[in-house]
Amino acid sequence: MMAVRDNCGRAISALLRLAMLVGVLGGMPMGAAWAEELPSWTPVASEQLVRLPIGYLEKAVDRDFRDSSLADALQDKAAAIEGTAASLGAMQAAAATARGALRDEKRHAFLRAKQDYVSLLGARHDLERQQVETRLALYRRLLARIERTGDPGGPQAPAALAGQRAAAMERFAASQASVDMKLFASATAQESRYGREYRRQAAAIADLARAIDAHPMNAAPQIDGRAIGKPDYLAHLVAEAETDLALLDQKDLMLSYMAKLVALDAMALADEVDARSRDTAGRPELRDVSAAVDFFIAPN
Amino acid sequence: MPKTLWVAGLRLVLGLILVAGGETRADPLENMERERARLIGALLDPGSDPAGRSETAEIARRRLIDLERIALRDPRTAADTRPIARRAFADYDLTFLAHASIELDRAVLDLWLERIGISTARVMAARMGRR
């Protein structure tokens, strides 16, 4: 019985040291602890990515991430966390119902499991942070590139020229029917091969264009119901990534509090076991000096 | 030189020609400009008789109508910022001469002369002299 208790005490002391270390680390970025083992994701802000339709850009980045070792590591961590979280409830119930030395062991095991859970969550946060920071850097590079060179998929002509072209198209469209009527007014006039073929193919082209416009992969992204261009969309993605980072900071704070609670629980358990072992050792009670007064005042 | 090296070199040259040919595409604006110059040239040709001039000009006008439509409908012009594009869309009547002349019910030559600033009054007011 004493041996079990000593073992338990040593284990709790070790756990206490570990939990305090985790508690201290909880306030710091946890990246340093796993820096050497971190898997990687290195997307490139390529010309191909810049030229992708705006609705497809984020999907292409997601696909690139899914193929990386970082995504695999995140998935492994998620599975491990799920397994640990599933056992926590049962261990807590076992610790609550156990009695005597078994209770200490169960509480100790529960504390170890909580510590493992916090460690796994910390590791996952590091991987998530790495993913979000990489994504943020990629979007920033793409945005800078588009701002520097212009959107290859968007209209590049200056506004004045674009306006003149639009006016020309409008005038042409408005006058085309009357021009054709005057042109083919005489019986001998024949439509050119271009005119015939164009008319024949125009309907098919219009159908194809409608299908392209309606295709979900070609849908222009919207914010608050308003269609936006590629630079605006990339700026939106940058803001989203920064939001994710801020939320991760908050999650890290929660994690550090959880680690501190584990440390406090471990200290409480160590104190409890220590106090109990003192009680059972039968040490003499330190009595008040007044209780010994009778020994001195009575005649010998 | 070994035969295989010759064949490889020939393939490379052919490939380059094909690639260069693939990237070189007729410019609709330039084609239209050339055809318009040909039409104006035919209309101003002092060497041809009126009947021949009219026939040549009519053929050129028909061709110009198609080329104007091709230039207007070409999706590449949306991103074209070259000087030729700037000039083309700055003056619809002058650039799309065939369409504008039919639309405005004017003779091609009259409209062209007017757009470049030559009118009967200005010609009559001009004085012959030496520069």
Tab-separated table of C-alpha atoms in Angstrom:
chain	number	residue	atom	x	y	z
A	1	MET	CA	0.000	0.000	0.000
A	2	MET	CA	2.808	2.365	0.924
A	3	ALA	CA	4.717	1.456	-2.241
A	4	VAL	CA	1.726	2.298	-4.395
A	5	ARG	CA	1.350	5.588	-2.605
A	6	ASP	CA	5.074	6.444	-3.032
A	7	ASN	CA	4.921	5.623	-6.723
A	8	CYS	CA	1.817	7.711	-7.081
A	9	GLY	CA	3.501	10.601	-5.237
A	10	ARG	CA	6.550	10.490	-7.507
A	11	ALA	CA	4.393	10.337	-10.591
A	12	ILE	CA	2.331	13.274	-9.407
A	13	SER	CA	5.497	15.291	-8.721
A	14	ALA	CA	6.692	14.577	-12.258
A	15	LEU	CA	3.276	15.437	-13.630
A	16	LEU	CA	3.247	18.623	-11.593
A	17	ARG	CA	6.548	19.705	-13.093
A	18	LEU	CA	5.301	18.882	-16.579
A	19	ALA	CA	1.983	20.608	-16.052
A	20	MET	CA	3.704	23.729	-14.737
A	21	LEU	CA	5.945	23.693	-17.780
A	22	VAL	CA	2.877	23.420	-19.999
A	23	GLY	CA	1.288	26.223	-18.005
A	24	VAL	CA	4.297	28.436	-18.583
A	25	LEU	CA	4.416	27.477	-22.253
A	26	GLY	CA	0.701	28.132	-22.572
A	27	GLY	CA	1.308	31.858	-22.443
A	28	MET	CA	3.920	31.650	-25.182
A	29	PRO	CA	3.555	30.723	-28.837
A	30	MET	CA	3.795	26.979	-28.860
A	31	GLY	CA	5.556	26.865	-32.183
A	32	ALA	CA	9.010	26.654	-30.649
A	33	ALA	CA	8.246	23.318	-28.995
A	34	TRP	CA	7.411	21.596	-32.279
A	35	ALA	CA	9.388	23.742	-34.679
A	36	GLU	CA	11.660	20.932	-35.755
A	37	GLU	CA	8.817	18.546	-36.542
A	38	LEU	CA	6.500	20.937	-38.354
A	39	PRO	CA	5.455	19.675	-41.764
A	40	SER	CA	5.295	22.153	-44.575
A	41	TRP	CA	3.058	23.722	-47.187
A	42	THR	CA	4.791	25.984	-49.716
A	43	PRO	CA	2.320	27.351	-52.262
A	44	VAL	CA	3.665	29.591	-55.029
A	45	ALA	CA	1.984	32.830	-56.148
A	46	SER	CA	2.369	31.787	-59.767
A	47	GLU	CA	1.141	33.493	-62.919
A	48	GLN	CA	-1.179	30.527	-63.415
A	49	LEU	CA	-2.806	31.198	-60.046
A	50	VAL	CA	-3.203	34.888	-60.852
A	51	ARG	CA	-4.892	34.039	-64.138
A	52	LEU	CA	-7.402	31.631	-62.624
A	53	PRO	CA	-11.058	32.678	-62.586
A	54	ILE	CA	-11.750	34.439	-59.344
A	55	GLY	CA	-14.252	31.862	-58.108
A	56	TYR	CA	-11.740	29.090	-58.658
A	57	LEU	CA	-8.733	30.719	-56.995
A	58	GLU	CA	-9.623	29.830	-53.419
A	59	LYS	CA	-10.539	26.276	-54.429
A	60	ALA	CA	-7.183	25.857	-56.170
A	61	VAL	CA	-5.391	27.067	-53.027
A	62	ASP	CA	-7.446	24.659	-50.904
A	63	ARG	CA	-6.598	21.791	-53.236
A	64	ASP	CA	-2.908	22.663	-53.110
A	65	PHE	CA	-3.097	22.670	-49.314
A	66	ARG	CA	-4.884	19.308	-49.208
A	67	ASP	CA	-1.994	17.768	-51.152
A	68	SER	CA	0.602	19.049	-48.660
A	69	SER	CA	2.210	17.259	-45.718
A	70	LEU	CA	0.834	19.993	-43.458
A	71	ALA	CA	-2.722	18.920	-44.251
A	72	ASP	CA	-1.823	15.292	-43.495
A	73	ALA	CA	-0.326	16.305	-40.165
A	74	LEU	CA	-3.418	18.349	-39.299
A	75	GLN	CA	-5.620	15.380	-40.081
A	76	ASP	CA	-3.498	13.087	-37.895
A	77	LYS	CA	-3.692	15.558	-35.029
A	78	ALA	CA	-7.456	15.858	-35.407
A	79	ALA	CA	-7.830	12.078	-35.182
A	80	ALA	CA	-5.593	11.921	-32.105
A	81	ILE	CA	-7.541	14.736	-30.424
A	82	GLU	CA	-10.805	12.994	-31.160
A	83	GLY	CA	-9.530	9.776	-29.555
A	84	THR	CA	-8.241	11.572	-26.449
A	85	ALA	CA	-11.408	13.643	-26.068
A	86	ALA	CA	-13.537	10.504	-26.279
A	87	SER	CA	-11.707	8.905	-23.346
A	88	LEU	CA	-11.699	12.016	-21.119
A	89	GLY	CA	-15.328	11.674	-20.051
A	90	ALA	CA	-14.940	8.033	-19.017
A	91	MET	CA	-11.743	8.782	-17.100
A	92	GLN	CA	-13.387	11.666	-15.264
A	93	ALA	CA	-16.298	9.455	-14.227
A	94	ALA	CA	-13.904	6.690	-13.106
A	95	ALA	CA	-11.897	9.158	-10.990
A	96	ALA	CA	-15.079	10.476	-9.388
A	97	THR	CA	-16.391	7.054	-8.373
A	98	ALA	CA	-13.120	5.374	-7.285
A	99	ARG	CA	-12.110	5.221	-3.634
A	100	GLY	CA	-8.823	5.137	-1.694
A	101	ALA	CA	-5.518	4.689	-3.476
A	102	LEU	CA	-7.284	3.717	-6.689
A	103	ARG	CA	-8.935	7.128	-6.694
A	104	ASP	CA	-5.535	8.844	-6.621
A	105	GLU	CA	-4.371	6.701	-9.508
A	106	LYS	CA	-7.506	7.450	-11.485
A	107	ARG	CA	-7.186	11.157	-10.819
A	108	HIS	CA	-3.571	10.982	-11.827
A	109	ALA	CA	-4.453	9.181	-15.063
A	110	PHE	CA	-7.171	11.733	-15.735
A	111	LEU	CA	-4.687	14.567	-15.238
A	112	ARG	CA	-2.230	12.893	-17.642
A	113	ALA	CA	-4.989	12.521	-20.193
A	114	LYS	CA	-5.957	16.192	-19.838
A	115	GLN	CA	-2.323	17.163	-20.221
A	116	ASP	CA	-2.051	15.066	-23.390
A	117	TYR	CA	-5.231	16.663	-24.679
A	118	VAL	CA	-3.898	20.181	-24.070
A	119	SER	CA	-0.598	19.254	-25.736
A	120	LEU	CA	-2.386	17.871	-28.770
A	121	LEU	CA	-4.589	20.953	-29.019
A	122	GLY	CA	-1.493	23.141	-28.801
A	123	ALA	CA	0.193	21.177	-31.558
A	124	ARG	CA	-2.908	21.429	-33.725
A	125	HIS	CA	-3.108	25.173	-33.132
A	126	ASP	CA	0.489	25.493	-34.265
A	127	LEU	CA	-0.285	23.619	-37.468
A	128	GLU	CA	-3.430	25.686	-38.036
A	129	ARG	CA	-1.462	28.865	-37.438
A	130	GLN	CA	1.174	27.732	-39.928
A	131	GLN	CA	-1.538	27.006	-42.475
A	132	VAL	CA	-3.321	30.345	-41.984
A	133	GLU	CA	-0.076	32.331	-42.011
A	134	THR	CA	1.050	30.597	-45.215
A	135	ARG	CA	-2.345	31.280	-46.782
A	136	LEU	CA	-2.213	34.906	-45.651
A	137	ALA	CA	1.261	35.372	-47.133
A	138	LEU	CA	0.130	33.777	-50.399
A	139	TYR	CA	-2.953	36.016	-50.706
A	140	ARG	CA	-0.837	39.072	-49.907
A	141	ARG	CA	1.664	38.141	-52.603
A	142	LEU	CA	-1.139	37.567	-55.126
A	143	LEU	CA	-2.787	40.856	-54.209
A	144	ALA	CA	0.517	42.737	-54.516
A	145	ARG	CA	1.146	41.115	-57.879
A	146	ILE	CA	-2.290	42.010	-59.221
A	147	GLU	CA	-1.991	45.570	-57.914
A	148	ARG	CA	1.427	45.861	-59.550
A	149	THR	CA	0.696	44.277	-62.918
A	150	GLY	CA	-3.070	44.552	-63.158
A	151	ASP	CA	-5.660	41.815	-63.315
A	152	PRO	CA	-4.911	39.712	-66.407
A	153	GLY	CA	-8.509	38.541	-66.485
A	154	GLY	CA	-10.023	41.973	-66.033
A	155	PRO	CA	-10.431	44.915	-68.374
A	156	GLN	CA	-7.083	46.581	-68.904
A	157	ALA	CA	-7.946	49.466	-71.156
A	158	PRO	CA	-8.085	52.887	-69.531
A	159	ALA	CA	-11.501	54.156	-68.612
A	160	ALA	CA	-11.651	56.722	-71.439
A	161	LEU	CA	-10.824	54.149	-74.112
A	162	ALA	CA	-13.215	51.620	-72.603
A	163	GLY	CA	-15.936	54.262	-72.656
A	164	GLN	CA	-15.265	55.087	-76.324
A	165	ARG	CA	-15.322	51.403	-77.201
A	166	ALA	CA	-18.585	50.903	-75.343
A	167	ALA	CA	-20.085	53.887	-77.171
A	168	ALA	CA	-18.904	52.466	-80.524
A	169	MET	CA	-20.424	49.088	-79.736
A	170	GLU	CA	-23.668	50.731	-78.712
A	171	ARG	CA	-23.850	52.770	-81.884
A	172	PHE	CA	-22.985	49.748	-84.005
A	173	ALA	CA	-25.650	47.622	-82.329
A	174	ALA	CA	-28.251	50.349	-82.756
A	175	SER	CA	-27.479	50.905	-86.432
A	176	GLN	CA	-26.727	47.356	-87.542
A	177	ALA	CA	-30.280	46.499	-88.561
A	178	SER	CA	-30.786	49.684	-90.590
A	179	VAL	CA	-27.367	49.289	-92.220
A	180	ASP	CA	-28.224	45.725	-93.226
A	181	MET	CA	-31.563	46.860	-94.584
A	182	LYS	CA	-29.989	49.539	-96.741
A	183	LEU	CA	-27.172	47.252	-97.756
A	184	PHE	CA	-29.404	44.445	-98.954
A	185	ALA	CA	-32.144	46.650	-100.299
A	186	SER	CA	-31.324	45.802	-103.881
A	187	ALA	CA	-32.230	42.348	-105.104
A	188	THR	CA	-28.727	41.702	-106.401
A	189	ALA	CA	-27.007	42.373	-103.095
A	190	GLN	CA	-25.964	39.244	-101.276
A	191	GLU	CA	-24.912	38.743	-97.726
A	192	SER	CA	-21.212	38.023	-97.333
A	193	ARG	CA	-19.886	34.668	-96.154
A	194	TYR	CA	-18.789	36.274	-92.863
A	195	GLY	CA	-22.275	37.696	-92.317
A	196	ARG	CA	-23.959	34.354	-93.004
A	197	GLU	CA	-21.582	32.298	-90.878
A	198	TYR	CA	-21.575	34.851	-88.092
A	199	ARG	CA	-25.367	34.843	-87.857
A	200	ARG	CA	-25.424	31.053	-87.859
A	201	GLN	CA	-22.803	30.764	-85.149
A	202	ALA	CA	-23.883	33.738	-83.070
A	203	ALA	CA	-26.844	31.873	-81.590
A	204	ALA	CA	-24.656	28.920	-80.616
A	205	ILE	CA	-22.058	31.304	-79.154
A	206	ALA	CA	-24.751	33.067	-77.147
A	207	ASP	CA	-25.920	29.715	-75.742
A	208	LEU	CA	-22.380	28.774	-74.808
A	209	ALA	CA	-21.761	32.190	-73.247
A	210	ARG	CA	-24.946	31.853	-71.201
A	211	ALA	CA	-23.833	28.406	-70.029
A	212	ILE	CA	-20.429	29.820	-69.040
A	213	ASP	CA	-22.057	32.714	-67.176
A	214	ALA	CA	-24.345	30.331	-65.314
A	215	HIS	CA	-21.596	27.854	-64.478
A	216	PRO	CA	-21.004	27.737	-60.716
A	217	MET	CA	-17.228	27.658	-61.165
A	218	ASN	CA	-17.434	30.922	-63.084
A	219	ALA	CA	-19.671	32.677	-60.594
A	220	ALA	CA	-18.239	35.980	-59.463
A	221	PRO	CA	-17.836	36.023	-55.695
A	222	GLN	CA	-20.087	38.349	-53.784
A	223	ILE	CA	-19.778	40.209	-50.516
A	224	ASP	CA	-23.035	41.405	-48.996
A	225	GLY	CA	-24.778	40.578	-52.260
A	226	ARG	CA	-22.425	42.775	-54.280
A	227	ALA	CA	-20.240	41.253	-56.992
A	228	ILE	CA	-16.576	42.132	-56.522
A	229	GLY	CA	-13.404	42.036	-58.608
A	230	LYS	CA	-10.282	39.952	-58.076
A	231	PRO	CA	-8.294	42.531	-56.030
A	232	ASP	CA	-11.276	43.121	-53.737
A	233	TYR	CA	-11.816	39.398	-53.387
A	234	LEU	CA	-8.152	38.818	-52.508
A	235	ALA	CA	-8.305	41.658	-49.968
A	236	HIS	CA	-11.366	39.922	-48.514
A	237	LEU	CA	-9.444	36.619	-48.295
A	238	VAL	CA	-6.537	38.409	-46.583
A	239	ALA	CA	-8.950	39.862	-44.017
A	240	GLU	CA	-10.499	36.415	-43.490
A	241	ALA	CA	-7.071	34.888	-42.865
A	242	GLU	CA	-6.235	37.647	-40.392
A	243	THR	CA	-9.533	36.967	-38.629
A	244	ASP	CA	-8.590	33.284	-38.389
A	245	LEU	CA	-5.255	34.254	-36.850
A	246	ALA	CA	-6.944	36.481	-34.262
A	247	LEU	CA	-9.334	33.651	-33.362
A	248	LEU	CA	-6.387	31.268	-33.067
A	249	ASP	CA	-4.764	33.703	-30.614
A	250	GLN	CA	-7.931	33.545	-28.548
A	251	LYS	CA	-7.929	29.740	-28.705
A	252	ASP	CA	-4.299	29.731	-27.570
A	253	LEU	CA	-5.305	31.834	-24.567
A	254	MET	CA	-8.004	29.289	-23.726
A	255	LEU	CA	-5.435	26.553	-24.084
A	256	SER	CA	-3.022	28.292	-21.710
A	257	TYR	CA	-5.823	28.599	-19.124
A	258	MET	CA	-6.603	24.908	-19.520
A	259	ALA	CA	-2.916	24.085	-19.034
A	260	LYS	CA	-2.801	26.248	-15.903
A	261	LEU	CA	-5.866	24.468	-14.547
A	262	VAL	CA	-4.159	21.126	-15.130
A	263	ALA	CA	-1.146	22.447	-13.225
A	264	LEU	CA	-3.337	23.631	-10.341
A	265	ASP	CA	-5.157	20.287	-10.239
A	266	ALA	CA	-1.835	18.501	-10.127
A	267	MET	CA	-0.668	20.736	-7.266
A	268	ALA	CA	-3.891	20.095	-5.370
A	269	LEU	CA	-3.571	16.354	-5.879
A	270	ALA	CA	0.069	16.403	-4.755
A	271	ASP	CA	-0.869	18.393	-1.635
A	272	GLU	CA	-3.707	16.034	-0.871
A	273	VAL	CA	-1.547	12.918	-1.187
A	274	ASP	CA	1.198	14.539	0.846
A	275	ALA	CA	-1.175	15.531	3.628
A	276	ARG	CA	-2.655	12.075	3.728
A	277	SER	CA	0.755	10.428	3.963
A	278	ARG	CA	1.662	12.771	6.853
A	279	ASP	CA	-1.516	11.792	8.647
A	280	THR	CA	-0.813	8.085	8.345
A	281	ALA	CA	2.868	8.392	9.370
A	282	GLY	CA	1.713	9.074	12.991
A	283	ARG	CA	3.946	12.022	13.653
A	284	PRO	CA	3.547	13.535	17.155
A	285	GLU	CA	1.141	16.377	17.248
A	286	LEU	CA	2.667	19.742	18.053
A	287	ARG	CA	0.630	20.779	21.026
A	288	ASP	CA	0.173	24.196	22.497
A	289	VAL	CA	2.580	25.006	25.358
A	290	SER	CA	-0.330	25.823	27.654
A	291	ALA	CA	-1.356	22.178	27.568
A	292	ALA	CA	1.886	21.284	29.406
A	293	VAL	CA	1.414	23.804	32.162
A	294	ASP	CA	-0.047	21.159	34.485
A	295	PHE	CA	3.197	19.229	34.363
A	296	PHE	CA	4.984	22.142	35.953
A	297	ILE	CA	2.573	23.510	38.508
A	298	ALA	CA	1.747	20.244	40.271
A	299	PRO	CA	3.969	19.446	43.309
A	300	ASN	CA	6.522	16.712	42.723
B	1	MET	CA	26.773	15.808	-88.301
B	2	PRO	CA	24.765	12.698	-87.355
B	3	LYS	CA	21.383	12.267	-88.982
B	4	THR	CA	19.538	12.170	-85.663
B	5	LEU	CA	20.918	15.605	-84.781
B	6	TRP	CA	19.671	16.979	-88.096
B	7	VAL	CA	16.223	15.517	-87.459
B	8	ALA	CA	16.137	16.952	-83.933
B	9	GLY	CA	17.186	20.374	-85.222
B	10	LEU	CA	14.545	20.250	-87.940
B	11	ARG	CA	11.869	19.322	-85.408
B	12	LEU	CA	12.939	22.208	-83.174
B	13	VAL	CA	12.734	24.706	-86.035
B	14	LEU	CA	9.344	23.352	-87.103
B	15	GLY	CA	8.139	23.551	-83.536
B	16	LEU	CA	9.300	27.158	-83.247
B	17	ILE	CA	7.583	28.019	-86.515
B	18	LEU	CA	4.365	26.385	-85.324
B	19	VAL	CA	4.529	28.160	-81.972
B	20	ALA	CA	5.272	31.496	-83.625
B	21	GLY	CA	2.481	30.878	-86.118
B	22	GLY	CA	0.086	30.024	-83.292
B	23	GLU	CA	0.792	33.256	-81.493
B	24	THR	CA	0.685	35.432	-84.589
B	25	ARG	CA	-2.895	36.272	-85.373
B	26	ALA	CA	-4.242	38.730	-87.868
B	27	ASP	CA	-5.036	42.008	-86.167
B	28	PRO	CA	-8.623	42.969	-87.059
B	29	LEU	CA	-7.972	46.669	-86.534
B	30	GLU	CA	-4.962	46.670	-88.828
B	31	ASN	CA	-6.801	44.633	-91.464
B	32	MET	CA	-9.671	47.089	-91.334
B	33	GLU	CA	-7.325	50.057	-91.644
B	34	ARG	CA	-5.666	48.482	-94.679
B	35	GLU	CA	-9.012	47.784	-96.336
B	36	ARG	CA	-10.226	51.304	-95.673
B	37	ALA	CA	-7.050	52.701	-97.230
B	38	ARG	CA	-7.672	50.464	-100.245
B	39	LEU	CA	-11.257	51.759	-100.526
B	40	ILE	CA	-10.188	55.394	-100.268
B	41	GLY	CA	-7.424	54.707	-102.756
B	42	ALA	CA	-9.935	53.206	-105.197
B	43	LEU	CA	-12.301	56.151	-104.776
B	44	LEU	CA	-9.519	58.665	-105.372
B	45	ASP	CA	-7.829	56.737	-108.142
B	46	PRO	CA	-7.556	59.199	-111.069
B	47	GLY	CA	-6.518	56.406	-113.408
B	48	SER	CA	-9.767	54.455	-113.396
B	49	ASP	CA	-12.984	55.284	-115.209
B	50	PRO	CA	-16.156	56.005	-113.199
B	51	ALA	CA	-17.709	52.582	-113.837
B	52	GLY	CA	-14.580	50.672	-112.888
B	53	ARG	CA	-14.033	52.885	-109.878
B	54	SER	CA	-17.554	52.315	-108.665
B	55	GLU	CA	-17.282	48.574	-109.089
B	56	THR	CA	-13.923	48.341	-107.298
B	57	ALA	CA	-15.121	50.638	-104.525
B	58	GLU	CA	-18.292	48.626	-103.995
B	59	ILE	CA	-16.342	45.384	-103.599
B	60	ALA	CA	-13.954	47.101	-101.206
B	61	ARG	CA	-16.861	48.602	-99.255
B	62	ARG	CA	-18.501	45.203	-98.792
B	63	ARG	CA	-15.246	43.776	-97.573
B	64	LEU	CA	-14.755	46.773	-95.283
B	65	ILE	CA	-18.194	46.268	-93.741
B	66	ASP	CA	-17.238	42.734	-92.754
B	67	LEU	CA	-13.857	43.830	-91.441
B	68	GLU	CA	-15.431	46.626	-89.411
B	69	ARG	CA	-17.787	44.144	-87.811
B	70	ILE	CA	-14.955	41.731	-87.124
B	71	ALA	CA	-12.931	44.513	-85.480
B	72	LEU	CA	-15.852	45.684	-83.378
B	73	ARG	CA	-16.742	42.185	-82.223
B	74	ASP	CA	-13.199	41.066	-81.520
B	75	PRO	CA	-12.952	40.390	-77.776
B	76	ARG	CA	-9.258	41.324	-77.778
B	77	THR	CA	-10.067	44.953	-78.426
B	78	ALA	CA	-11.435	45.193	-74.871
B	79	ALA	CA	-7.889	44.964	-73.535
B	80	ASP	CA	-6.176	46.702	-76.449
B	81	THR	CA	-4.509	49.943	-75.391
B	82	ARG	CA	-2.233	50.446	-78.397
B	83	PRO	CA	-2.242	53.803	-80.198
B	84	ILE	CA	-4.062	52.200	-83.131
B	85	ALA	CA	-6.917	51.236	-80.799
B	86	ARG	CA	-6.971	54.684	-79.202
B	87	ARG	CA	-7.181	56.341	-82.607
B	88	ALA	CA	-9.758	53.862	-83.847
B	89	PHE	CA	-12.264	54.407	-81.075
B	90	ALA	CA	-11.697	58.160	-80.846
B	91	ASP	CA	-13.667	58.783	-84.066
B	92	TYR	CA	-16.357	56.251	-84.974
B	93	ASP	CA	-17.316	57.912	-88.257
B	94	LEU	CA	-13.767	57.898	-89.557
B	95	THR	CA	-12.805	54.426	-88.291
B	96	PHE	CA	-15.983	52.556	-89.135
B	97	LEU	CA	-16.416	54.515	-92.319
B	98	ALA	CA	-18.530	52.017	-94.259
B	99	HIS	CA	-21.086	51.615	-91.476
B	100	ALA	CA	-21.186	55.320	-90.675
B	101	SER	CA	-21.693	56.269	-94.324
B	102	ILE	CA	-24.667	53.897	-94.685
B	103	GLU	CA	-26.061	54.912	-91.308
B	104	LEU	CA	-25.805	58.629	-92.105
B	105	ASP	CA	-26.820	58.161	-95.734
B	106	ARG	CA	-23.652	59.799	-96.983
B	107	ALA	CA	-21.203	58.836	-99.707
B	108	VAL	CA	-18.099	57.175	-98.273
B	109	LEU	CA	-15.749	59.718	-99.818
B	110	ASP	CA	-17.808	62.714	-98.656
B	111	LEU	CA	-17.858	61.468	-95.110
B	112	TRP	CA	-14.165	60.648	-95.112
B	113	LEU	CA	-13.210	64.060	-96.511
B	114	GLU	CA	-15.387	65.758	-93.945
B	115	ARG	CA	-13.889	63.768	-91.065
B	116	ILE	CA	-10.337	64.609	-92.061
B	117	GLY	CA	-11.309	68.276	-92.373
B	118	ILE	CA	-11.557	68.802	-96.118
B	119	SER	CA	-14.777	70.528	-97.198
B	120	THR	CA	-15.811	72.264	-100.427
B	121	ALA	CA	-15.760	75.635	-98.676
B	122	ARG	CA	-12.262	75.085	-97.355
B	123	VAL	CA	-10.998	73.882	-100.732
B	124	MET	CA	-12.566	76.891	-102.430
B	125	ALA	CA	-11.090	79.214	-99.826
B	126	ALA	CA	-7.651	77.722	-100.186
B	127	ARG	CA	-4.987	79.678	-102.031
B	128	MET	CA	-2.309	78.169	-104.148
B	129	GLY	CA	1.164	79.084	-103.026
B	130	ARG	CA	4.618	77.884	-102.198
B	131	ARG	CA	5.691	76.639	-98.871
